[in-house]
PDB file of C-alpha atoms in Angstrom:
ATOM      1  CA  UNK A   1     -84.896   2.986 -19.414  1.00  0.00           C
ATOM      2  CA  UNK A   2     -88.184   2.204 -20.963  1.00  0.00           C
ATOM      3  CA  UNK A   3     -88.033   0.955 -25.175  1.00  0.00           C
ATOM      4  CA  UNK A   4     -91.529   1.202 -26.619  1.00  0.00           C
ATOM      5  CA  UNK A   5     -92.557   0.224 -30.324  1.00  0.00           C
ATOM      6  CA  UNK A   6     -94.726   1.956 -31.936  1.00  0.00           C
ATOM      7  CA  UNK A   7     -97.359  -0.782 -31.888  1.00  0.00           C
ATOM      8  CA  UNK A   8     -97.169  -0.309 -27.625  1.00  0.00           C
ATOM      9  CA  UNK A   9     -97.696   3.005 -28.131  1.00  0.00           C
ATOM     10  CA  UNK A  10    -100.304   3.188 -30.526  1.00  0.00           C
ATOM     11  CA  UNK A  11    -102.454   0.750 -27.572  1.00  0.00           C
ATOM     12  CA  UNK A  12    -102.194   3.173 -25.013  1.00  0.00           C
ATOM     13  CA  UNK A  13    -101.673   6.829 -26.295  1.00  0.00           C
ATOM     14  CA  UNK A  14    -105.133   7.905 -27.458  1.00  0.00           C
ATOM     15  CA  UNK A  15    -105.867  11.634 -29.243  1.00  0.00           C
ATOM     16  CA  UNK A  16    -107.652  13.158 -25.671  1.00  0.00           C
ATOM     17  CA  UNK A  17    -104.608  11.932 -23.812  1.00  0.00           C
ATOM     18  CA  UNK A  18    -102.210  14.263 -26.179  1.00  0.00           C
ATOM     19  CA  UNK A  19    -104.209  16.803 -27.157  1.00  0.00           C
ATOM     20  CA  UNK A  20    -104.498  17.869 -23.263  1.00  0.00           C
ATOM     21  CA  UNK A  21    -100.371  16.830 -22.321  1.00  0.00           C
ATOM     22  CA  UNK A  22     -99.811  19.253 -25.470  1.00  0.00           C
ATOM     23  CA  UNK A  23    -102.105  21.969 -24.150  1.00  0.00           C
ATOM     24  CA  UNK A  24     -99.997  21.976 -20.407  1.00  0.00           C
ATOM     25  CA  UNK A  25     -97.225  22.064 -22.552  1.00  0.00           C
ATOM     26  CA  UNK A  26     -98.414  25.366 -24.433  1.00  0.00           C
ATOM     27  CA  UNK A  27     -99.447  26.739 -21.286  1.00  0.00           C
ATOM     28  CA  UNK A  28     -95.995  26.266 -19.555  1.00  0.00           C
ATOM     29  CA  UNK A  29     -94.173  27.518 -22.078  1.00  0.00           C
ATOM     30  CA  UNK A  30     -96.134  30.758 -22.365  1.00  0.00           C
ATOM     31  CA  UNK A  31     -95.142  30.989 -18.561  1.00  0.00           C
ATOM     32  CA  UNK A  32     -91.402  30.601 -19.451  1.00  0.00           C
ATOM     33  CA  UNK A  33     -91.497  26.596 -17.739  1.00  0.00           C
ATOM     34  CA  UNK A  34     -90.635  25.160 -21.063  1.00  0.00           C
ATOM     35  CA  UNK A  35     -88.348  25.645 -24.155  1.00  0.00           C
ATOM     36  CA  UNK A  36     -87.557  24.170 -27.229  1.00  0.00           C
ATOM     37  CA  UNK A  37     -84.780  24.802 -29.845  1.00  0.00           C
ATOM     38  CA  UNK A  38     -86.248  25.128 -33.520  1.00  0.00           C
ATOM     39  CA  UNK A  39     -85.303  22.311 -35.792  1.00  0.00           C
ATOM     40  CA  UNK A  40     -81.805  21.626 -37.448  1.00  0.00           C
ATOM     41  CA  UNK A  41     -81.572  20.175 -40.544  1.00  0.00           C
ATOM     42  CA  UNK A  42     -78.319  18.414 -41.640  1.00  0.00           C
ATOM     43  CA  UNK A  43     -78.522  17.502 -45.511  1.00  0.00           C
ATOM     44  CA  UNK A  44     -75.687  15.728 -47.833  1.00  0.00           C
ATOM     45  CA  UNK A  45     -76.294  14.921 -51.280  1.00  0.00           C
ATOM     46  CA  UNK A  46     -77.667  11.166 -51.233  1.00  0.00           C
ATOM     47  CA  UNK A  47     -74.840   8.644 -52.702  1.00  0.00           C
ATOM     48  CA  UNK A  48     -76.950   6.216 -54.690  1.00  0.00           C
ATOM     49  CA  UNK A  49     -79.895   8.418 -56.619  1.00  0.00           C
ATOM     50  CA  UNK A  50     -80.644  11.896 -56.784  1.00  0.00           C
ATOM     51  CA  UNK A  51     -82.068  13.363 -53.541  1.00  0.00           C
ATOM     52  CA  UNK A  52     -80.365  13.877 -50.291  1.00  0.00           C
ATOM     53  CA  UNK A  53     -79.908  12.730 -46.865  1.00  0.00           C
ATOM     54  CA  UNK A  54     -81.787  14.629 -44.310  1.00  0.00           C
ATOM     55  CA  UNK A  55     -80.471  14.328 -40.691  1.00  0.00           C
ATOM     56  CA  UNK A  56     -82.967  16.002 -38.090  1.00  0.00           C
ATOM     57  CA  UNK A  57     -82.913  16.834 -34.413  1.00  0.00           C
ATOM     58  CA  UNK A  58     -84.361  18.610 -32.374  1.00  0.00           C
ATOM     59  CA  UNK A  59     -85.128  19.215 -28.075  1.00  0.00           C
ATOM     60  CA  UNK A  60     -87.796  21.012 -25.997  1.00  0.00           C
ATOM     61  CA  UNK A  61     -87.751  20.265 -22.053  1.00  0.00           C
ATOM     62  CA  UNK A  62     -90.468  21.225 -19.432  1.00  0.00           C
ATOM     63  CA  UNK A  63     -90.250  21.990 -15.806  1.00  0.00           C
ATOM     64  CA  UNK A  64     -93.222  20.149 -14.914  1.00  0.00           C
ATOM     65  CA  UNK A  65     -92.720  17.475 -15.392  1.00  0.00           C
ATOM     66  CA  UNK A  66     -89.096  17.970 -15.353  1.00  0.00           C
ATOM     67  CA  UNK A  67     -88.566  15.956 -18.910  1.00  0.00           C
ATOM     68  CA  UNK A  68     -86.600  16.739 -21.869  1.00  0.00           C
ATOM     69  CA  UNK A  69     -87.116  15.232 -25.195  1.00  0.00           C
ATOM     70  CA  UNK A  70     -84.703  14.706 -28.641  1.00  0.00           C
ATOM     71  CA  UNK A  71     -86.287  13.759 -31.590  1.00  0.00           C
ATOM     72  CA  UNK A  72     -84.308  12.796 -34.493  1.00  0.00           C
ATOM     73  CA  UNK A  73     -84.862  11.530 -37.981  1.00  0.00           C
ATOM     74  CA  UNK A  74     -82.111   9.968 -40.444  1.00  0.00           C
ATOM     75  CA  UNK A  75     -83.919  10.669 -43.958  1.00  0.00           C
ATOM     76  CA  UNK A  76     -83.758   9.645 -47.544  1.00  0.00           C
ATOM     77  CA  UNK A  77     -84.981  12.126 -49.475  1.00  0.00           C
ATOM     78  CA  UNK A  78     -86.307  12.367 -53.001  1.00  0.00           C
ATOM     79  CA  UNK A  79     -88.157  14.331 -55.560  1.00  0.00           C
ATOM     80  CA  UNK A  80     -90.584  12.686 -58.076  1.00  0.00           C
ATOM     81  CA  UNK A  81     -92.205  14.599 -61.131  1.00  0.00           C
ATOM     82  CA  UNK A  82     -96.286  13.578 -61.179  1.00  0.00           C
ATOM     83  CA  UNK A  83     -98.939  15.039 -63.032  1.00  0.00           C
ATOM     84  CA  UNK A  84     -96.585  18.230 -63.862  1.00  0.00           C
ATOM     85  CA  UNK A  85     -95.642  18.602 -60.518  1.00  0.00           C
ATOM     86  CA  UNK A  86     -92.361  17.885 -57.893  1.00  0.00           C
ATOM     87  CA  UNK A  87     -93.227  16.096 -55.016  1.00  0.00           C
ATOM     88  CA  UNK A  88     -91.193  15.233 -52.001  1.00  0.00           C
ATOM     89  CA  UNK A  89     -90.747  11.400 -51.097  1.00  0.00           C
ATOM     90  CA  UNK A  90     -89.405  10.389 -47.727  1.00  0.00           C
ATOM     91  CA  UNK A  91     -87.879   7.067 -48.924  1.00  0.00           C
ATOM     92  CA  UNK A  92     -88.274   4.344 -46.679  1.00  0.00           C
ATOM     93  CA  UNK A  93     -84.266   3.177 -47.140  1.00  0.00           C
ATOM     94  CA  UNK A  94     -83.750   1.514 -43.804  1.00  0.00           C
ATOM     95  CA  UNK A  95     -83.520  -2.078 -43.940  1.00  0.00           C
ATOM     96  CA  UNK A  96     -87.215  -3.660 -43.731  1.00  0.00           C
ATOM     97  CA  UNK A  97     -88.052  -0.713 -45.403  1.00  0.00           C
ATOM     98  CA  UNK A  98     -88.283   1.743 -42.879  1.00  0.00           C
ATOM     99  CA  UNK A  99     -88.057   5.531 -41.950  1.00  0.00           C
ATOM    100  CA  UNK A 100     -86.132   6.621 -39.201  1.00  0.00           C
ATOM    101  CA  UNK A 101     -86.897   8.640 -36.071  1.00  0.00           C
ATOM    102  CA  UNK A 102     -86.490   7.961 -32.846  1.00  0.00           C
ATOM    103  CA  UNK A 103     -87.358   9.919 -29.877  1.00  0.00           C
ATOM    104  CA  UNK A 104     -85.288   9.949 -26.442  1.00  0.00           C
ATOM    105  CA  UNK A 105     -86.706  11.301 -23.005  1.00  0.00           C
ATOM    106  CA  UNK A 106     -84.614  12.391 -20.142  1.00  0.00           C
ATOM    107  CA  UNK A 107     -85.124  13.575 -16.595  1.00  0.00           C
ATOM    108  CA  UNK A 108     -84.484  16.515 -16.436  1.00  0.00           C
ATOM    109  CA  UNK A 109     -83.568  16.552 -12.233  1.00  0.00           C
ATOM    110  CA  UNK A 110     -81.069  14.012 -12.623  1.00  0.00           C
ATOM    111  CA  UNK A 111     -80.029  13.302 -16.280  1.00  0.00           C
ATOM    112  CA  UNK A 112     -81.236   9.985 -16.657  1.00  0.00           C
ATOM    113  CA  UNK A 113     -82.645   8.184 -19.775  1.00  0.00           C
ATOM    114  CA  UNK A 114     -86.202   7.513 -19.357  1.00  0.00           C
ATOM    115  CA  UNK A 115     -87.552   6.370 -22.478  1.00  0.00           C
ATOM    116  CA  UNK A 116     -86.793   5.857 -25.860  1.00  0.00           C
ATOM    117  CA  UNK A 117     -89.091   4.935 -28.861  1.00  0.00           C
ATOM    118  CA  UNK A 118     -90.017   5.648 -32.550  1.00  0.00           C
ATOM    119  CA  UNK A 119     -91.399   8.727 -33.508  1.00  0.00           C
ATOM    120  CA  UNK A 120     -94.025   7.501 -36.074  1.00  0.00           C
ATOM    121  CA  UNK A 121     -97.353   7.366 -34.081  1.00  0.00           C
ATOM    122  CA  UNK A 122     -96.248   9.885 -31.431  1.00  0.00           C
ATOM    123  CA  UNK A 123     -95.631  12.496 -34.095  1.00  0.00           C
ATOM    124  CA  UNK A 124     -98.873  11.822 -35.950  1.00  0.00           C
ATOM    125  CA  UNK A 125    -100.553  12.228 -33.230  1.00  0.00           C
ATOM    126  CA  UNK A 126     -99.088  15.261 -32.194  1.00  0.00           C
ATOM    127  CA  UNK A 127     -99.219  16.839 -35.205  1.00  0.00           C
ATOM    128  CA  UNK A 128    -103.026  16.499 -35.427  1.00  0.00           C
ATOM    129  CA  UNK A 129    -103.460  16.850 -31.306  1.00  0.00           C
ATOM    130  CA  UNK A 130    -101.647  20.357 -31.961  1.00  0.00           C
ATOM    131  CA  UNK A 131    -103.864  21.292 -34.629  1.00  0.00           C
ATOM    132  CA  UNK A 132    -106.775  20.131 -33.092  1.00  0.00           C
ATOM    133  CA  UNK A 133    -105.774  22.663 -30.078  1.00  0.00           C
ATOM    134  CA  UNK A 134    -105.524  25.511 -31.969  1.00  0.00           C
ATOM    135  CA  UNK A 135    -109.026  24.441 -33.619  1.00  0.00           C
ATOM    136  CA  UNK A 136    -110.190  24.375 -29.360  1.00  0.00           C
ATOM    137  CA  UNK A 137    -109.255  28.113 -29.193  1.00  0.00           C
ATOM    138  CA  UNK A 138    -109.730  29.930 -33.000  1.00  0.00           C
ATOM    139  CA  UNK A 139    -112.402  27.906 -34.201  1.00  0.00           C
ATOM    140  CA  UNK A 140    -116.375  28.339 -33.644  1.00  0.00           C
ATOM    141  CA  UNK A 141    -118.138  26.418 -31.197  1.00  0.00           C
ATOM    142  CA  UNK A 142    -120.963  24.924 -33.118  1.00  0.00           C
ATOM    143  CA  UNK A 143    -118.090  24.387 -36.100  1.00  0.00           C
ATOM    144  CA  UNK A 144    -119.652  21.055 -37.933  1.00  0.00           C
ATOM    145  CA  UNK A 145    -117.521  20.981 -41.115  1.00  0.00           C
ATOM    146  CA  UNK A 146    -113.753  19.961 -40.768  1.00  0.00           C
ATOM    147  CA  UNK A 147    -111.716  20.653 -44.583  1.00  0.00           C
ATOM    148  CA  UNK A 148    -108.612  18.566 -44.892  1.00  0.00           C
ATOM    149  CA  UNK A 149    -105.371  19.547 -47.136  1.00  0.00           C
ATOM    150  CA  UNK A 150    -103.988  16.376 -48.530  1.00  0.00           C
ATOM    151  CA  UNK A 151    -104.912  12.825 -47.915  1.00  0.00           C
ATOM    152  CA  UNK A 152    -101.936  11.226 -46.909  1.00  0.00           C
ATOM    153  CA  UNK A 153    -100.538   9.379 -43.482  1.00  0.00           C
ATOM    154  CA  UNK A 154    -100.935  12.803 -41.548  1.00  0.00           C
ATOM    155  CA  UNK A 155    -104.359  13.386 -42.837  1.00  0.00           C
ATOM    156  CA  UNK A 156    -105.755  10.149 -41.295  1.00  0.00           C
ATOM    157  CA  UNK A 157    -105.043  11.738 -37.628  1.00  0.00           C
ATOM    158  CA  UNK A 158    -106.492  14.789 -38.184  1.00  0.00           C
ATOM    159  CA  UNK A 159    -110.260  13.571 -38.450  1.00  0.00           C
ATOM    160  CA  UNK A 160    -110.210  11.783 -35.211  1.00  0.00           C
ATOM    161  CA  UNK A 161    -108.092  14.688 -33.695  1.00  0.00           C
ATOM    162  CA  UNK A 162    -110.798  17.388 -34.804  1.00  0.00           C
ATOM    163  CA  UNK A 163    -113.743  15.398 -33.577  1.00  0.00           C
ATOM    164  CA  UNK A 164    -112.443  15.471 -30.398  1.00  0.00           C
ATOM    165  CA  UNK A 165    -112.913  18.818 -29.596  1.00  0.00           C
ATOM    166  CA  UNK A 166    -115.715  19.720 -32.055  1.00  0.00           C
ATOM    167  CA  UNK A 167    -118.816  18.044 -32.984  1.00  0.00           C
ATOM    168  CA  UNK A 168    -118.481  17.210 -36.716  1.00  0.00           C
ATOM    169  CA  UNK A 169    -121.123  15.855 -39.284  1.00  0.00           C
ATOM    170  CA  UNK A 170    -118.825  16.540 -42.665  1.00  0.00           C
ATOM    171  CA  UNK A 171    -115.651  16.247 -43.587  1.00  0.00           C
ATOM    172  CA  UNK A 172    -114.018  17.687 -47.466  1.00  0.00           C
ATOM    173  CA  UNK A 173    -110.689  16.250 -48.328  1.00  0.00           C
ATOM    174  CA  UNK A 174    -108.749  17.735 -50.797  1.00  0.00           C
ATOM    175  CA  UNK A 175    -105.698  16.257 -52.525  1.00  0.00           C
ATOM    176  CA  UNK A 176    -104.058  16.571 -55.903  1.00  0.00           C
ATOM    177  CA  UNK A 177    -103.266  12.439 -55.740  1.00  0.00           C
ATOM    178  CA  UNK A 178    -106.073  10.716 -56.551  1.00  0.00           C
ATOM    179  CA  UNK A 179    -105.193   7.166 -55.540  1.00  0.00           C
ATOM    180  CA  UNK A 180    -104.614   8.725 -52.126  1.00  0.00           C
ATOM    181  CA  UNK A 181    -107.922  10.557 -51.740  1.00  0.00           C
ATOM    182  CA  UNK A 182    -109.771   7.552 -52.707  1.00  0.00           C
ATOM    183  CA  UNK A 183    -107.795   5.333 -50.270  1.00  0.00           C
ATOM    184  CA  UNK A 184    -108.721   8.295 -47.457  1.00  0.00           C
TER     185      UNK A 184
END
């Protein structure tokens, strides 16, 4: 079985690279040679502060390549009052101040483990890579002008993610935290 870190990933898993594995994806599963089970959310009230602890999984497998994949995230939760608003804050609580989420892959002919590794670039990267797709299909051709919704880690991907598929000149960023706009 092969254990990547994030770091190895991040050197060889580019946004062109994802956004086209994701679109085969799409396209299998409209043809009924994929599936995925919506995610499951497992929450108990958090023992040491007010919040809770968020346990995620979730699976989607593919014919072709016959893979399946479980993502799951172990999650502190909390909720902060700024500015005269709740936010949500995924609290890094694992020692070395980490999140948690790991993602396993299995063959899907013969059961074994293939691959294991964090989930923290791979799901930023997906995350833009699938909107970026969607951008391929719904948005105009000659679109020049990407707006972005919040400035925060998943932001950053989404720039590089819509420039792939569209030419763009200007980018708006909008975000009710002002330390993080200015830091995007």
């Amino acid at each position: 079985m092969l254990i990547l870190s994030n770091e190895e990933i991040d050197g060889f898993l580019d946004v062109n690279i994802c956004i086209d594995a994701l679109e085969k994806a799409y396209k299998s599963w409209a043809q009924g040679k994929a599936i995925n089970r919506p995610r499951t959310d497992l929450l108990l009230p958090a023992s040491n502060e007010a919040g809770v602890y968020a346990f995620k999984s979730m699976e989607a497998g593919i014919v072709d390549p016959p893979i399946v994949a479980l993502r799951i995230n172990s999650d502190v939760i909390r909720w902060r009052q700024e500015n005269g608003r709740f936010t949500k804050v995924k609290v890094p609580a694992a020692p070395g101040g980490k999140w948690v989420g790991l993602v396993m892959l299995f063959s899907a002919e013969n059961g074994e483990p293939l691959a294991m590794f964090p989930d923290g670039v791979v799901q930023r990267m997906r995350v833009a890579s699938s909107s970026a797709l969607a951008a391929r299909y719904l948005a105009r051709e000659d679109a020049g002008t990407l707006a972005v919704l919040g400035s925060g880690w998943q932001a950053g991907s989404h720039v590089p993610a819509m420039c792939a598929i569209r030419n763009i000149k200007k980018v708006y960023v909008y975000s009710p935290t002002k330390k993080n706009r200015e830091a995007f």
